Short mmCIF file of C-alpha atoms in Angstrom, two decimals:
data_model
loop_
_atom_site.label_atom_id
_atom_site.label_comp_id
_atom_site.label_asym_id
_atom_site.label_seq_id
_atom_site.Cartn_x
_atom_site.Cartn_y
_atom_site.Cartn_z
CA MET L 1 0.79 30.88 21.70
CA LYS L 2 -2.58 29.59 20.54
CA ALA L 3 -3.19 25.91 20.50
CA SER L 4 -3.08 25.55 16.79
CA ASP L 5 0.43 26.82 16.86
CA LEU L 6 1.18 24.22 19.41
CA VAL L 7 -0.27 21.48 17.04
CA VAL L 8 2.19 22.65 14.30
CA SER L 9 5.10 22.65 16.77
CA CYS L 10 4.30 19.13 17.77
CA LEU L 11 4.01 17.98 14.13
CA GLU L 12 7.49 19.60 13.42
CA ASN L 13 8.77 17.87 16.46
CA GLU L 14 7.72 14.59 14.93
CA GLY L 15 9.62 15.24 11.74
CA VAL L 16 6.47 16.02 9.47
CA GLU L 17 7.54 17.42 6.16
CA PHE L 18 4.23 17.62 4.41
CA VAL L 19 0.46 18.02 5.27
CA PHE L 20 -1.96 17.25 2.53
CA GLY L 21 -5.54 18.63 2.73
CA ILE L 22 -8.25 21.13 2.20
CA ILE L 23 -8.79 23.91 4.75
CA GLY L 24 -12.33 24.91 5.78
CA LYS L 25 -13.64 27.40 8.31
CA GLU L 26 -13.33 25.17 11.19
CA VAL L 27 -9.53 24.60 10.62
CA ILE L 28 -8.54 28.11 9.41
CA ASP L 29 -6.56 28.72 12.59
CA LEU L 30 -4.57 25.54 11.92
CA GLY L 31 -4.03 26.68 8.35
CA ASP L 32 -2.75 30.05 9.73
CA SER L 33 -0.36 28.30 12.01
CA LEU L 34 0.89 25.96 9.08
CA SER L 35 1.50 29.11 7.06
CA ALA L 36 4.14 30.22 9.60
CA SER L 37 5.99 26.89 9.70
CA GLU L 38 9.44 26.76 8.14
CA LYS L 39 9.65 22.97 8.31
CA ILE L 40 6.31 21.79 7.02
CA THR L 41 4.93 22.34 3.46
CA TYR L 42 1.23 22.48 3.35
CA ILE L 43 -0.17 21.05 0.10
CA PRO L 44 -3.78 22.01 -0.91
CA VAL L 45 -5.37 19.22 -2.85
CA ARG L 46 -8.54 19.07 -4.88
CA HIS L 47 -10.33 16.30 -2.77
CA GLU L 48 -9.79 15.03 0.75
CA GLN L 49 -9.67 11.46 -0.44
CA GLY L 50 -6.76 12.37 -2.52
CA ALA L 51 -5.02 13.92 0.46
CA SER L 52 -5.45 10.72 2.52
CA PHE L 53 -4.06 8.54 -0.48
CA MET L 54 -1.13 10.87 -0.68
CA ALA L 55 -0.37 10.63 2.97
CA ASP L 56 -0.63 6.84 2.72
CA VAL L 57 1.74 6.30 -0.05
CA TYR L 58 4.15 9.01 1.25
CA GLY L 59 4.25 7.11 4.51
CA ARG L 60 4.85 3.74 2.95
CA ILE L 61 7.76 4.93 0.80
CA SER L 62 9.51 7.43 3.10
CA GLY L 63 9.12 5.64 6.43
CA ARG L 64 8.12 9.01 7.81
CA PRO L 65 4.63 10.07 8.98
CA GLY L 66 1.98 10.81 6.39
CA VAL L 67 -0.31 13.57 7.51
CA CYS L 68 -3.60 14.90 5.99
CA LEU L 69 -5.99 17.60 7.03
CA ALA L 70 -9.70 18.20 6.65
CA THR L 71 -12.42 20.39 8.11
CA LEU L 72 -15.47 18.91 9.87
CA GLY L 73 -18.46 17.02 8.36
CA PRO L 74 -18.01 16.23 4.64
CA GLY L 75 -14.37 17.23 4.67
CA ALA L 76 -13.76 14.63 7.53
CA THR L 77 -15.81 11.82 5.88
CA ASN L 78 -14.19 12.40 2.54
CA LEU L 79 -10.95 11.17 4.24
CA VAL L 80 -12.46 7.93 5.38
CA THR L 81 -11.55 5.77 2.29
CA GLY L 82 -7.85 6.76 2.21
CA ILE L 83 -7.62 6.42 6.12
CA ALA L 84 -9.24 3.01 6.05
CA CYS L 85 -6.79 2.02 3.20
CA ALA L 86 -3.75 3.16 5.25
CA ASN L 87 -4.98 1.30 8.29
CA LEU L 88 -5.58 -1.91 6.60
CA ASP L 89 -2.35 -1.84 4.57
CA HIS L 90 -0.56 -0.77 7.73
CA SER L 91 0.77 2.53 6.62
CA PRO L 92 1.60 5.25 9.19
CA VAL L 93 -0.86 8.10 8.69
CA ILE L 94 -2.15 10.88 10.93
CA ALA L 95 -5.29 12.70 9.96
CA ILE L 96 -6.39 15.86 11.66
CA THR L 97 -10.01 17.17 11.20
CA GLY L 98 -11.74 20.23 12.41
CA GLN L 99 -14.92 20.05 14.60
CA LYS L 100 -17.63 22.26 16.01
CA ALA L 101 -16.96 24.14 19.25
CA LEU L 102 -17.42 21.86 22.37
CA LYS L 103 -20.43 24.01 23.45
CA ASP L 104 -22.27 23.24 20.13
CA GLN L 105 -21.75 19.45 20.11
CA HIS L 106 -24.90 18.53 22.05
CA LYS L 107 -27.12 20.10 19.50
CA ASN L 108 -28.04 19.38 15.77
CA SER L 109 -25.42 21.74 14.69
CA HIS L 110 -24.70 22.52 11.04
CA GLN L 111 -22.44 19.87 9.51
CA TYR L 112 -21.80 18.27 13.02
CA ILE L 113 -21.32 14.64 13.19
CA ASN L 114 -19.38 12.53 15.77
CA ILE L 115 -16.19 12.16 13.79
CA LYS L 116 -14.46 10.19 16.47
CA GLU L 117 -17.08 7.57 16.38
CA VAL L 118 -17.08 7.44 12.48
CA TYR L 119 -13.32 6.65 12.53
CA LYS L 120 -13.21 4.11 15.35
CA PRO L 121 -13.70 1.12 13.09
CA VAL L 122 -11.12 2.23 10.54
CA THR L 123 -8.33 3.45 12.71
CA LYS L 124 -5.98 2.42 15.49
CA TRP L 125 -7.11 5.39 17.54
CA ALA L 126 -9.53 8.23 17.10
CA ILE L 127 -9.44 11.04 19.74
CA GLN L 128 -11.00 14.39 20.14
CA ILE L 129 -8.90 17.18 21.85
CA LYS L 130 -10.96 18.52 24.75
CA ASP L 131 -8.24 20.29 26.65
CA ALA L 132 -5.63 22.34 24.74
CA ASN L 133 -2.97 21.46 27.38
CA THR L 134 -3.20 17.73 26.22
CA ILE L 135 -2.14 18.37 22.72
CA PRO L 136 1.48 17.39 23.23
CA GLU L 137 0.52 14.10 24.82
CA ILE L 138 -2.14 13.27 22.23
CA ILE L 139 0.10 14.05 19.26
CA ARG L 140 3.09 12.13 20.71
CA LYS L 141 0.80 9.15 21.43
CA SER L 142 -0.74 9.42 18.03
CA PHE L 143 2.55 9.11 16.22
CA ARG L 144 3.83 6.35 18.47
CA LEU L 145 0.57 4.30 17.82
CA ALA L 146 0.69 5.00 14.02
CA PHE L 147 4.30 3.45 13.94
CA GLU L 148 3.91 0.64 16.42
CA GLU L 149 3.42 -2.81 14.77
CA LYS L 150 1.20 -3.21 13.06
CA PRO L 151 1.30 0.37 11.87
CA GLY L 152 -1.85 2.28 10.86
CA ALA L 153 -3.93 5.37 10.97
CA VAL L 154 -4.83 7.76 13.80
CA VAL L 155 -7.30 10.54 13.56
CA ILE L 156 -7.19 13.61 15.87
CA GLU L 157 -10.35 15.78 16.03
CA LEU L 158 -9.53 19.63 16.83
CA PRO L 159 -12.77 21.64 17.86
CA GLU L 160 -12.68 25.16 16.54
CA ASP L 161 -12.77 26.72 20.05
CA ILE L 162 -9.88 24.54 21.37
CA ALA L 163 -7.76 25.63 18.38
CA VAL L 164 -7.70 29.41 19.48
CA GLU L 165 -7.12 28.87 23.20
CA ASN L 166 -3.85 30.12 24.65
CA VAL L 167 -1.39 27.42 25.86
CA THR L 168 2.00 27.32 27.59
CA THR L 169 2.80 23.56 27.09
CA GLU L 170 5.61 22.36 24.75
CA PRO L 171 5.99 19.29 22.53
CA LEU L 172 7.19 16.15 24.17
CA ALA L 173 10.38 14.47 23.40
CA VAL L 174 10.33 11.90 20.66
CA SER L 175 11.60 8.44 21.67
CA SER L 176 12.24 5.56 19.46
CA LEU L 177 10.21 2.40 19.66
CA PRO L 178 11.95 -0.51 21.44
CA LYS L 179 13.01 -3.52 19.44
CA SER L 180 12.42 -6.74 21.10
CA VAL L 181 13.45 -10.42 20.18
CA PRO L 182 11.88 -13.60 21.11
CA VAL L 183 12.88 -15.37 24.39
CA ALA L 184 15.34 -18.26 24.24
CA GLU L 185 12.74 -20.91 24.93
CA SER L 186 10.65 -19.79 21.80
CA LEU L 187 13.64 -19.80 19.59
CA LYS L 188 14.44 -23.30 20.85
CA ILE L 189 10.97 -24.58 20.04
CA ALA L 190 11.01 -22.95 16.54
CA ALA L 191 14.37 -24.53 15.81
CA GLN L 192 13.07 -28.01 16.83
CA VAL L 193 10.02 -27.70 14.72
CA LEU L 194 11.86 -26.37 11.70
CA ASN L 195 14.63 -28.92 11.84
CA GLN L 196 12.18 -31.76 12.17
CA SER L 197 10.50 -30.58 8.87
CA LYS L 198 11.37 -32.19 5.51
CA ARG L 199 9.44 -29.80 3.20
CA PRO L 200 9.07 -26.23 4.65
CA PHE L 201 7.55 -23.66 2.46
CA ILE L 202 8.37 -19.95 3.24
CA ILE L 203 5.76 -17.30 3.17
CA VAL L 204 6.86 -13.68 3.17
CA GLY L 205 4.78 -10.61 3.75
CA ASN L 206 4.95 -6.73 3.90
CA GLU L 207 6.10 -6.44 7.45
CA VAL L 208 9.55 -7.52 6.20
CA ILE L 209 9.72 -4.32 4.01
CA ARG L 210 8.25 -2.16 6.90
CA GLN L 211 10.96 -3.35 9.36
CA ASP L 212 13.80 -3.05 6.79
CA ALA L 213 14.54 -6.72 7.22
CA VAL L 214 14.90 -7.80 3.63
CA LEU L 215 18.53 -8.74 3.83
CA GLU L 216 17.99 -10.85 6.89
CA VAL L 217 15.12 -12.64 5.51
CA LEU L 218 17.05 -13.29 2.29
CA SER L 219 19.93 -14.75 4.45
CA LEU L 220 17.35 -17.26 6.03
CA ILE L 221 15.97 -18.09 2.63
CA ASP L 222 19.46 -18.96 1.30
CA GLN L 223 20.24 -21.05 4.40
CA LEU L 224 17.02 -23.11 4.04
CA GLY L 225 16.93 -23.60 0.27
CA SER L 226 13.12 -23.88 0.46
CA PRO L 227 10.62 -22.58 -1.92
CA VAL L 228 9.27 -19.06 -1.15
CA ALA L 229 6.21 -17.13 -2.06
CA THR L 230 5.28 -13.48 -1.32
CA SER L 231 2.07 -11.60 -0.65
CA PHE L 232 1.09 -8.87 -3.31
CA MET L 233 2.54 -6.18 -1.13
CA ALA L 234 5.93 -7.93 -0.51
CA LYS L 235 6.81 -8.40 -4.17
CA GLY L 236 10.40 -7.53 -5.01
CA ILE L 237 11.96 -9.07 -1.91
CA LEU L 238 13.15 -11.81 -4.17
CA SER L 239 14.57 -11.17 -7.61
CA LYS L 240 12.64 -12.64 -10.57
CA ASP L 241 15.33 -15.15 -11.30
CA HIS L 242 16.04 -16.23 -7.70
CA PRO L 243 16.00 -20.10 -7.74
CA GLN L 244 13.57 -20.29 -4.67
CA ASN L 245 11.20 -17.70 -5.94
CA TYR L 246 7.77 -19.28 -6.49
CA TYR L 247 6.30 -15.83 -6.94
CA THR L 248 3.08 -14.52 -5.52
CA PHE L 249 -0.14 -15.96 -3.88
CA GLY L 250 -3.46 -14.59 -2.90
CA PHE L 251 -5.55 -14.87 -6.05
CA MET L 252 -9.19 -15.85 -6.35
CA GLU L 253 -8.49 -18.54 -8.99
CA LYS L 254 -5.54 -20.29 -10.64
CA ASP L 255 -3.43 -19.77 -7.53
CA TYR L 256 -0.98 -22.52 -8.43
CA VAL L 257 1.33 -21.66 -5.56
CA LEU L 258 -1.15 -23.27 -3.10
CA ARG L 259 -0.17 -26.62 -4.56
CA GLY L 260 3.20 -26.10 -3.12
CA PHE L 261 1.63 -25.13 0.22
CA GLU L 262 -0.36 -28.37 0.21
CA GLU L 263 2.80 -30.44 -0.50
CA ALA L 264 4.71 -28.77 2.36
CA ASP L 265 4.72 -30.23 5.87
CA LEU L 266 5.52 -26.72 7.44
CA LEU L 267 4.79 -23.10 6.60
CA ILE L 268 7.24 -20.59 7.71
CA VAL L 269 5.19 -17.26 7.78
CA ILE L 270 7.32 -14.34 7.99
CA GLY L 271 5.72 -10.94 8.54
CA PHE L 272 2.50 -11.69 6.62
CA ASP L 273 -0.58 -9.55 7.23
CA LEU L 274 -3.61 -11.78 7.26
CA VAL L 275 -5.71 -8.91 5.87
CA GLU L 276 -4.17 -9.59 2.52
CA LYS L 277 -5.61 -13.15 2.38
CA LEU L 278 -7.20 -15.21 5.19
CA PRO L 279 -5.56 -18.57 5.89
CA SER L 280 -8.84 -20.56 5.05
CA GLU L 281 -8.08 -19.45 1.42
CA TRP L 282 -4.48 -20.61 1.28
CA ASN L 283 -4.08 -23.18 3.99
CA MET L 284 -7.14 -25.43 3.44
CA LYS L 285 -5.21 -28.59 4.56
CA LYS L 286 -4.10 -26.83 7.92
CA VAL L 287 -0.36 -27.26 7.34
CA PRO L 288 1.40 -26.49 10.59
CA VAL L 289 2.91 -22.92 10.90
CA ILE L 290 5.92 -21.21 12.38
CA HIS L 291 4.61 -17.77 12.98
CA ILE L 292 7.33 -15.04 12.76
CA SER L 293 6.22 -11.37 13.33
CA ALA L 294 6.55 -8.36 15.57
CA THR L 295 3.05 -9.22 16.88
CA ALA L 296 1.42 -12.37 18.17
CA ALA L 297 -0.47 -14.76 15.80
CA ASP L 298 -4.16 -14.28 15.17
CA VAL L 299 -6.35 -17.20 16.48
CA ASP L 300 -7.45 -18.97 13.29
CA GLU L 301 -8.50 -22.60 12.71
CA TYR L 302 -6.60 -22.61 9.30
CA TYR L 303 -3.46 -21.04 10.93
CA PRO L 304 -2.24 -23.96 13.26
CA VAL L 305 0.75 -22.33 14.97
CA GLN L 306 3.42 -24.84 16.11
CA ALA L 307 5.93 -22.30 17.10
CA GLU L 308 5.75 -18.47 17.49
CA LEU L 309 8.61 -15.90 17.31
CA VAL L 310 7.29 -12.51 18.25
CA GLY L 311 9.91 -9.66 17.88
CA ASN L 312 11.35 -7.26 15.50
CA LEU L 313 12.16 -9.15 12.17
CA LYS L 314 15.46 -7.48 11.62
CA GLU L 315 16.80 -8.55 15.06
CA THR L 316 15.05 -11.90 15.00
CA MET L 317 16.00 -13.48 11.78
CA PRO L 318 19.76 -14.00 12.53
CA LEU L 319 18.78 -15.83 15.76
CA LEU L 320 17.15 -18.57 13.72
CA ILE L 321 19.75 -21.07 12.51
CA PRO L 322 18.23 -24.05 10.51
CA THR L 323 19.96 -27.24 9.57
CA LEU L 324 17.76 -28.56 6.64
CA LYS L 325 18.36 -29.91 3.12
CA PRO L 326 16.78 -28.01 0.30
CA TRP L 327 13.66 -29.34 -1.59
CA GLN L 328 11.44 -28.42 -4.51
CA PRO L 329 7.77 -29.13 -5.09
CA ILE L 330 7.20 -31.96 -7.53
CA GLY L 331 5.71 -31.73 -10.89
CA GLY L 332 7.73 -28.72 -12.20
CA LEU L 333 5.54 -26.42 -10.12
CA LYS L 334 7.76 -23.33 -10.64
CA ARG L 335 7.57 -23.54 -14.37
CA ARG L 336 3.82 -24.01 -14.28
CA ILE L 337 3.46 -20.95 -12.10
CA GLN L 338 5.62 -18.92 -14.58
CA GLU L 339 3.41 -19.95 -17.45
CA SER L 340 0.16 -19.51 -15.80
CA TYR L 341 1.08 -16.08 -14.43
CA SER L 342 2.62 -14.97 -17.64
CA ILE L 343 5.89 -14.35 -16.01
CA ILE L 344 7.69 -15.79 -19.13
CA GLU L 345 6.90 -13.63 -22.14
CA LYS L 346 5.36 -15.46 -24.95
CA ALA L 347 6.40 -14.75 -28.50
CA SER L 348 3.69 -13.23 -30.57
CA ASP L 349 3.13 -11.46 -33.85
CA ASP L 350 0.04 -9.75 -32.52
CA SER L 351 1.01 -6.21 -31.24
CA ALA L 352 -2.37 -5.27 -29.83
CA LEU L 353 -2.24 -4.08 -26.22
CA THR L 354 -2.91 -6.45 -23.29
CA ILE L 355 -2.26 -5.81 -19.64
CA GLU L 356 0.42 -8.70 -19.79
CA LYS L 357 2.21 -7.16 -22.76
CA ILE L 358 2.19 -3.74 -21.03
CA LEU L 359 3.77 -5.28 -17.91
CA HIS L 360 6.36 -7.08 -19.93
CA VAL L 361 7.33 -3.82 -21.47
CA LEU L 362 7.56 -2.07 -18.07
CA GLU L 363 9.72 -4.91 -16.64
CA LYS L 364 12.00 -4.45 -19.57
CA VAL L 365 12.41 -0.70 -19.17
CA GLN L 366 12.43 -0.71 -15.33
CA THR L 367 15.45 0.71 -13.46
CA ASP L 368 16.75 0.25 -9.99
CA GLU L 369 15.31 3.70 -9.20
CA MET L 370 11.75 3.11 -10.37
CA VAL L 371 8.47 2.91 -8.41
CA LEU L 372 5.25 1.37 -9.83
CA ILE L 373 1.88 2.23 -8.20
CA SER L 374 -1.00 0.12 -9.06
CA ASP L 375 -4.59 1.21 -8.88
CA VAL L 376 -7.32 -1.47 -8.16
CA GLY L 377 -9.02 -3.41 -10.78
CA SER L 378 -8.26 -6.46 -13.05
CA HIS L 379 -4.88 -4.83 -13.80
CA LYS L 380 -4.04 -5.07 -10.16
CA VAL L 381 -4.48 -8.83 -10.22
CA ALA L 382 -2.45 -9.03 -13.38
CA ILE L 383 0.26 -6.91 -11.78
CA ALA L 384 0.40 -9.22 -8.72
CA ARG L 385 0.70 -12.15 -11.05
CA THR L 386 3.01 -11.05 -13.82
CA TYR L 387 5.09 -7.89 -13.06
CA GLN L 388 8.31 -8.59 -11.32
CA PRO L 389 9.94 -5.57 -9.69
CA LYS L 390 13.77 -5.45 -9.23
CA HIS L 391 13.76 -4.76 -5.66
CA ALA L 392 11.42 -4.58 -2.56
CA LYS L 393 9.54 -1.21 -2.15
CA GLN L 394 9.37 -0.75 -5.86
CA LEU L 395 5.69 -1.81 -6.20
CA ILE L 396 2.94 -0.15 -4.26
CA ILE L 397 -0.45 -1.94 -4.15
CA SER L 398 -3.60 -1.21 -2.21
CA ASN L 399 -4.58 -4.71 -1.03
CA GLY L 400 -5.87 -4.65 2.44
CA PHE L 401 -8.87 -2.22 1.56
CA ALA L 402 -8.25 -2.46 -2.23
CA SER L 403 -9.35 1.04 -2.94
CA MET L 404 -9.83 2.33 -6.48
CA GLY L 405 -8.51 5.81 -7.18
CA ILE L 406 -5.29 5.59 -5.28
CA SER L 407 -2.80 5.59 -8.14
CA ILE L 408 -2.70 9.28 -9.23
CA PRO L 409 -2.74 10.81 -5.77
CA GLY L 410 -0.35 7.95 -4.69
CA ALA L 411 2.13 9.08 -7.43
CA ILE L 412 2.19 12.40 -5.87
CA GLY L 413 2.86 11.06 -2.37
CA ALA L 414 5.57 8.84 -3.87
CA LYS L 415 7.30 11.59 -5.69
CA LEU L 416 7.38 13.82 -2.60
CA ALA L 417 8.78 10.89 -0.59
CA ALA L 418 11.43 10.01 -3.13
CA PRO L 419 11.88 12.86 -5.61
CA GLU L 420 14.95 11.09 -7.22
CA LYS L 421 12.99 8.03 -8.37
CA ILE L 422 11.01 7.60 -11.61
CA VAL L 423 7.34 7.15 -10.50
CA ILE L 424 4.94 5.41 -12.76
CA CYS L 425 1.20 4.91 -11.87
CA ILE L 426 -0.86 2.48 -13.67
CA THR L 427 -4.61 2.90 -13.51
CA GLY L 428 -7.89 1.80 -15.27
CA ASP L 429 -10.19 4.46 -16.80
CA GLY L 430 -12.63 3.87 -13.85
CA GLY L 431 -9.96 4.61 -11.13
CA ALA L 432 -8.48 7.44 -13.03
CA LEU L 433 -11.57 9.56 -13.29
CA MET L 434 -12.04 9.17 -9.47
CA ALA L 435 -8.86 11.23 -8.91
CA PHE L 436 -7.96 13.07 -12.10
CA ALA L 437 -8.41 16.45 -10.55
CA GLU L 438 -5.24 15.84 -8.57
CA LEU L 439 -3.25 16.47 -11.80
CA GLU L 440 -3.64 20.08 -11.01
CA THR L 441 -2.12 19.46 -7.52
CA ALA L 442 0.76 17.61 -9.21
CA LYS L 443 1.30 20.17 -11.84
CA ARG L 444 1.17 23.08 -9.26
CA LEU L 445 3.85 21.26 -7.24
CA GLY L 446 6.03 20.91 -10.26
CA LEU L 447 6.20 17.15 -10.01
CA SER L 448 6.99 14.76 -12.86
CA PHE L 449 5.75 11.11 -13.13
CA VAL L 450 4.10 8.83 -15.75
CA ILE L 451 0.41 7.81 -15.84
CA ILE L 452 -0.32 4.70 -17.81
CA LEU L 453 -4.15 4.76 -18.31
CA LEU L 454 -5.80 1.53 -19.45
CA ASN L 455 -8.69 2.58 -21.67
CA ASP L 456 -11.34 -0.02 -22.18
CA SER L 457 -14.58 1.85 -21.08
CA MET L 458 -15.36 -0.74 -18.40
CA LEU L 459 -14.83 -1.94 -14.91
CA LYS L 460 -13.11 -5.06 -16.36
CA LEU L 461 -12.77 -7.15 -13.22
CA GLU L 462 -16.55 -6.83 -12.71
CA VAL L 463 -17.31 -7.43 -16.40
CA ASP L 464 -15.25 -10.67 -16.38
CA THR L 465 -16.65 -11.79 -12.99
CA MET L 466 -20.27 -11.20 -14.06
CA LYS L 467 -19.81 -12.93 -17.41
CA LYS L 468 -18.47 -16.02 -15.64
CA LYS L 469 -21.29 -16.09 -13.14
CA PHE L 470 -24.28 -14.91 -15.20
CA GLY L 471 -23.14 -15.15 -18.80
CA ASP L 472 -23.39 -11.36 -19.35
CA SER L 473 -22.56 -8.14 -17.45
CA TYR L 474 -24.67 -5.14 -16.32
CA GLY L 475 -23.96 -1.69 -15.14
CA VAL L 476 -20.22 -1.79 -15.44
CA THR L 477 -19.41 -0.09 -18.69
CA PHE L 478 -19.35 3.65 -19.60
CA THR L 479 -18.05 6.19 -22.02
CA ASN L 480 -14.65 8.08 -21.59
CA PRO L 481 -13.38 11.48 -22.40
CA ASP L 482 -10.46 12.11 -24.69
CA PHE L 483 -7.88 11.42 -22.08
CA VAL L 484 -5.08 13.08 -24.05
CA GLN L 485 -6.94 16.24 -24.37
CA LEU L 486 -7.99 16.07 -20.75
CA ALA L 487 -4.37 15.60 -19.56
CA GLU L 488 -3.23 18.45 -21.71
CA SER L 489 -5.93 20.72 -20.29
CA PHE L 490 -4.14 20.27 -16.86
CA GLY L 491 -0.84 21.15 -18.44
CA ALA L 492 0.31 17.50 -18.58
CA ARG L 493 1.64 15.91 -21.81
CA GLY L 494 -0.68 13.41 -23.41
CA MET L 495 0.18 10.36 -25.69
CA ARG L 496 -1.82 7.56 -27.17
CA ALA L 497 -0.67 4.12 -27.71
CA THR L 498 -2.60 1.60 -29.73
CA ASN L 499 0.07 -1.18 -29.91
CA VAL L 500 3.01 -2.53 -28.06
CA GLU L 501 5.65 -0.89 -30.29
CA GLU L 502 4.07 2.58 -29.70
CA PHE L 503 3.76 1.91 -25.96
CA GLU L 504 7.39 0.94 -25.54
CA ARG L 505 8.50 3.99 -27.39
CA MET L 506 6.22 6.28 -25.41
CA VAL L 507 7.00 4.89 -22.01
CA THR L 508 10.75 4.98 -22.64
CA GLU L 509 10.30 8.66 -23.72
CA ALA L 510 8.08 9.52 -20.79
CA MET L 511 10.49 8.00 -18.25
CA ASN L 512 13.25 10.28 -19.62
CA ALA L 513 11.01 13.34 -19.60
CA LYS L 514 12.08 15.95 -16.94
CA ASN L 515 9.79 18.26 -15.12
CA GLU L 516 6.64 17.15 -16.69
CA ILE L 517 3.67 14.74 -16.11
CA VAL L 518 3.12 12.42 -19.04
CA LEU L 519 -0.10 10.42 -19.64
CA ILE L 520 -0.13 7.50 -21.95
CA ASP L 521 -3.66 6.62 -23.06
CA THR L 522 -3.41 2.86 -23.86
CA ILE L 523 -6.22 1.51 -26.10
CA MET L 524 -6.84 -1.89 -24.67
CA GLN L 525 -7.45 -4.99 -26.78
CA LEU L 526 -11.07 -6.19 -25.74
CA ARG L 527 -11.39 -9.94 -25.07
#
């Protein structure tokens, strides 16, 4: 068989269900090979960035590999944003790009750039296939690396002359990754440090969700009785009403949770990815740390590790048995957080739409089978503060790379990963128009989800930041099309909400809609 057929056989062997991408001349053989696959569905998209976002969110929700495809040159570089996003948010994604023939790579060839070098800074591994017989090894290694903690993105470059070579090799057997636990001495030290503590504060990160260790972590939380805060991406691990839930941290300002960190005499940091927020921004007093993760702690002046447990979280958590009395931060901190973060809905006769009111409606109508995907902007900050999902893995936020434009293609990836779930994406008008063309992709696939579009004709986060710093804003406002008509031109259903009552009625109706995409154009109150 030809090498491109072998690539597809290897992808099938790895359990790949979907490949998102755009086929160009240098990958037409791979496209031909995909067309013959009975196990993989190839999904043509409208922009390569959308393909990488789809692969990212699909990988996060399904736990299976997200795969995207592009040709050489501009096709490959269009993937960069989504690949960097997956890598920093630790989502398992494999990207395959085309490339010029090996014999042409030493010249100034049309559309040629060194793709491997472009991707090195934003991936776990970037590799060019130079010998068709190495395809099984390269693909097996790529998937293994993509899933090893911390997960991330791998890029495979396939030159067009290699793709057509005849090969006789076969895919390699897929082996599961080993699950390690900390050595006994490390557990002993951690127990000593923990049991000497009077005021431990627990910090929980996204690795807990990745390693399916939510129940084990909840068990430890219940044993300790200590306050708990989560990163943006770990929201939902604790229920809204859990007595130890001190909600979320990682904000630029009014981060009241940090007052609890400062009062603590120990921070128990479980599966937190420092890319979400550097310790210098949340541990200014250098409170001692117990680091619990599948990977060793980073060296950081503001992350003073007193004990370190390195191992699979699901296996490690039951081994740590504390004997402590519960404590609570002074000054009614939890109540102050609830009020500051608008977690408690305030009574109001004003029905104008604000992001907080929209989030309270979504919390009211959410189900156990709902996934909310946030785009990036001021609404992402509001979602991280205010919105409380029922369970883990019900809120998807781009936070490591914080990339605008992820929500609409992300909804496609989410719906393919979990067709039985209600998928809602919430996006600003800026992020929406970066990816609106993917509505055609979603409609072609027969998917159904809800788009909540926050319409205020500005990049609100930048407007607010500039006004605070300079007294005015510049270059961050624009005009918008009629989003209802635009959605309908793609075959979606468009609605427009101007107040809270209309929005609640429309979102409830949209969640119950079958086999259609519904866009709700929400006219935001300017303030």
